[in-house]
One Martini backbone bead per residue (centre of mass of N, CA, C, O) as a GRO file, in nm:
protein
  151
    1MET     BB    1   3.321   3.911   1.105
    2PRO     BB    2   3.120   4.037   1.064
    3ALA     BB    3   3.211   4.311   1.096
    4ARG     BB    4   3.344   4.298   0.753
    5LEU     BB    5   3.099   4.222   0.601
    6VAL     BB    6   2.905   4.481   0.714
    7LYS     BB    7   3.110   4.724   0.546
    8THR     BB    8   3.180   4.584   0.265
    9GLY     BB    9   2.921   4.456   0.216
   10GLY     BB   10   2.665   4.491   0.383
   11TRP     BB   11   2.360   4.352   0.477
   12ALA     BB   12   2.301   4.245   0.228
   13HIS     BB   13   2.515   4.060   0.208
   14THR     BB   14   2.502   3.915   0.494
   15LEU     BB   15   2.217   3.798   0.392
   16ARG     BB   16   2.264   3.617   0.160
   17LEU     BB   17   2.544   3.475   0.255
   18ILE     BB   18   2.326   3.331   0.548
   19ALA     BB   19   2.126   3.182   0.260
   20THR     BB   20   2.328   2.990   0.136
   21LEU     BB   21   2.471   2.848   0.418
   22SER     BB   22   2.209   2.733   0.456
   23VAL     BB   23   2.099   2.563   0.228
   24ALA     BB   24   2.323   2.376   0.215
   25ALA     BB   25   2.323   2.258   0.508
   26LEU     BB   26   2.028   2.140   0.411
   27ALA     BB   27   2.099   1.988   0.197
   28ALA     BB   28   2.276   1.804   0.353
   29CYS     BB   29   2.120   1.714   0.577
   30ALA     BB   30   2.006   1.498   0.415
   31THR     BB   31   2.067   1.274   0.303
   32PRO     BB   32   2.314   1.090   0.425
   33PRO     BB   33   2.584   0.922   0.186
   34GLN     BB   34   2.477   0.659   0.342
   35GLN     BB   35   2.167   0.686   0.283
   36GLN     BB   36   2.152   0.662  -0.057
   37ALA     BB   37   2.396   0.384  -0.121
   38ALA     BB   38   2.112   0.197   0.088
   39ASP     BB   39   1.883   0.289  -0.163
   40GLU     BB   40   2.057   0.141  -0.381
   41PRO     BB   41   2.103  -0.116  -0.566
   42LYS     BB   42   2.266  -0.392  -0.600
   43ALA     BB   43   2.399  -0.615  -0.822
   44GLU     BB   44   2.413  -0.924  -0.636
   45ARG     BB   45   2.048  -0.865  -0.598
   46ILE     BB   46   2.058  -1.043  -0.868
   47ASN     BB   47   1.903  -1.310  -1.078
   48PRO     BB   48   2.100  -1.575  -1.135
   49LEU     BB   49   1.874  -1.795  -1.232
   50ARG     BB   50   1.756  -1.661  -1.513
   51GLY     BB   51   1.657  -1.910  -1.698
   52GLN     BB   52   1.671  -2.145  -1.612
   53ALA     BB   53   1.626  -2.495  -1.603
   54GLU     BB   54   1.694  -2.598  -1.328
   55ALA     BB   55   1.570  -2.299  -1.157
   56ILE     BB   56   1.277  -2.363  -1.224
   57ALA     BB   57   1.235  -2.692  -1.133
   58SER     BB   58   1.313  -2.588  -0.817
   59GLY     BB   59   1.120  -2.356  -0.773
   60GLU     BB   60   0.962  -2.527  -0.800
   61LYS     BB   61   0.896  -2.720  -0.516
   62HIS     BB   62   0.920  -2.456  -0.350
   63TYR     BB   63   0.678  -2.308  -0.433
   64ALA     BB   64   0.490  -2.530  -0.282
   65ARG     BB   65   0.615  -2.562   0.006
   66HIS     BB   66   0.590  -2.235   0.113
   67CYS     BB   67   0.405  -2.001  -0.152
   68ALA     BB   68   0.067  -2.152  -0.239
   69SER     BB   69  -0.125  -2.113   0.058
   70CYS     BB   70  -0.119  -1.802  -0.026
   71HIS     BB   71  -0.080  -1.755  -0.374
   72GLY     BB   72  -0.101  -2.011  -0.489
   73GLU     BB   73  -0.100  -2.243  -0.773
   74GLY     BB   74   0.135  -2.248  -0.970
   75ALA     BB   75   0.071  -1.896  -1.002
   76THR     BB   76  -0.222  -1.872  -1.071
   77LYS     BB   77  -0.355  -1.900  -0.874
   78PRO     BB   78  -0.580  -1.778  -0.618
   79GLY     BB   79  -0.530  -1.616  -0.317
   80PRO     BB   80  -0.482  -1.450   0.002
   81ALA     BB   81  -0.206  -1.321  -0.223
   82ALA     BB   82   0.023  -1.169  -0.445
   83ASP     BB   83   0.057  -1.238  -0.754
   84LEU     BB   84   0.377  -1.269  -0.816
   85ARG     BB   85   0.427  -1.188  -1.134
   86ASN     BB   86   0.354  -0.851  -1.079
   87ILE     BB   87   0.686  -0.854  -1.031
   88GLY     BB   88   0.809  -0.744  -1.321
   89ARG     BB   89   0.609  -0.691  -1.585
   90THR     BB   90   0.723  -0.480  -1.637
   91CYS     BB   91   0.908  -0.508  -1.808
   92ARG     BB   92   0.901  -0.682  -2.053
   93ARG     BB   93   0.874  -0.392  -2.232
   94LEU     BB   94   1.123  -0.274  -2.245
   95THR     BB   95   1.340  -0.144  -2.487
   96ASP     BB   96   1.593  -0.077  -2.305
   97PRO     BB   97   1.826  -0.276  -2.210
   98GLY     BB   98   1.920  -0.123  -1.960
   99LEU     BB   99   1.596  -0.059  -1.836
  100GLN     BB  100   1.543  -0.375  -1.811
  101GLN     BB  101   1.786  -0.407  -1.580
  102ARG     BB  102   1.677  -0.219  -1.386
  103CYS     BB  103   1.444  -0.339  -1.316
  104HIS     BB  104   1.521  -0.627  -1.248
  105LEU     BB  105   1.683  -0.508  -0.984
  106ASP     BB  106   1.481  -0.377  -0.873
  107ALA     BB  107   1.282  -0.665  -0.799
  108ASP     BB  108   1.445  -0.766  -0.721
  109VAL     BB  109   1.480  -0.683  -0.517
  110TYR     BB  110   1.275  -0.699  -0.344
  111PHE     BB  111   1.167  -0.972  -0.342
  112LEU     BB  112   1.354  -1.057  -0.180
  113LYS     BB  113   1.353  -0.852   0.098
  114THR     BB  114   1.031  -1.021   0.134
  115VAL     BB  115   1.168  -1.282   0.208
  116GLU     BB  116   1.382  -1.160   0.395
  117GLU     BB  117   1.156  -0.955   0.572
  118GLY     BB  118   0.912  -0.974   0.477
  119LYS     BB  119   0.552  -0.794   0.606
  120LEU     BB  120   0.493  -0.494   0.727
  121ARG     BB  121   0.155  -0.347   0.812
  122LEU     BB  122   0.028  -0.122   1.031
  123GLY     BB  123   0.109  -0.405   1.169
  124ILE     BB  124   0.080  -0.603   1.019
  125ARG     BB  125   0.135  -0.917   0.955
  126HIS     BB  126   0.155  -1.090   0.602
  127MET     BB  127   0.502  -1.207   0.563
  128PRO     BB  128   0.683  -1.372   0.656
  129ALA     BB  129   1.003  -1.433   0.736
  130TRP     BB  130   1.279  -1.639   0.524
  131LYS     BB  131   1.568  -1.665   0.581
  132ASP     BB  132   1.547  -1.866   0.835
  133LEU     BB  133   1.440  -2.096   0.558
  134ILE     BB  134   1.577  -1.983   0.343
  135SER     BB  135   1.805  -1.972   0.019
  136THR     BB  136   1.869  -1.743  -0.179
  137GLU     BB  137   1.872  -1.947  -0.403
  138GLU     BB  138   1.544  -2.060  -0.382
  139ALA     BB  139   1.432  -1.808  -0.429
  140TRP     BB  140   1.524  -1.788  -0.649
  141ALA     BB  141   1.437  -2.030  -0.833
  142ILE     BB  142   1.098  -1.925  -0.745
  143GLN     BB  143   1.168  -1.665  -0.961
  144ALA     BB  144   1.204  -1.750  -1.158
  145PHE     BB  145   0.951  -1.949  -1.176
  146ILE     BB  146   0.740  -1.746  -1.237
  147GLU     BB  147   0.806  -1.593  -1.427
  148THR     BB  148   0.728  -1.847  -1.631
  149ARG     BB  149   0.411  -1.767  -1.571
  150PRO     BB  150   0.123  -1.723  -1.687
  151ARG     BB  151  -0.150  -1.501  -1.742
   0.00000   0.00000   0.00000
């Protein structure tokens, strides 16, 4: 088949065709489709307890038991670990409801993943994984409580 391309279209045509096919092949291999889907936050990972008074009260108790020693008492006093009130704080400033919902979804996915898997950076464990110690509902309640804390 390449001989036919050379005869009918010349070398320039053949080289353009090879270059085009090469670029297309590289683009297709750059990020596998299953990886793209895995990177997208899942709608079921949005906090269903946000703003619920009962969940906030429960979250306060769970926070005191599991989080306060590192993240600060009542989620307002500084601790040696990050201030959890910063997760998703920019979402409140967004005026577009669709963007705000997407922002909350991203923050929720980040929060839950961090709680479940912990934090490991440069080989140093900054936060333990809590997946086997607290339930997803408890994690959502903790987040609901944190979101009510004053800045």
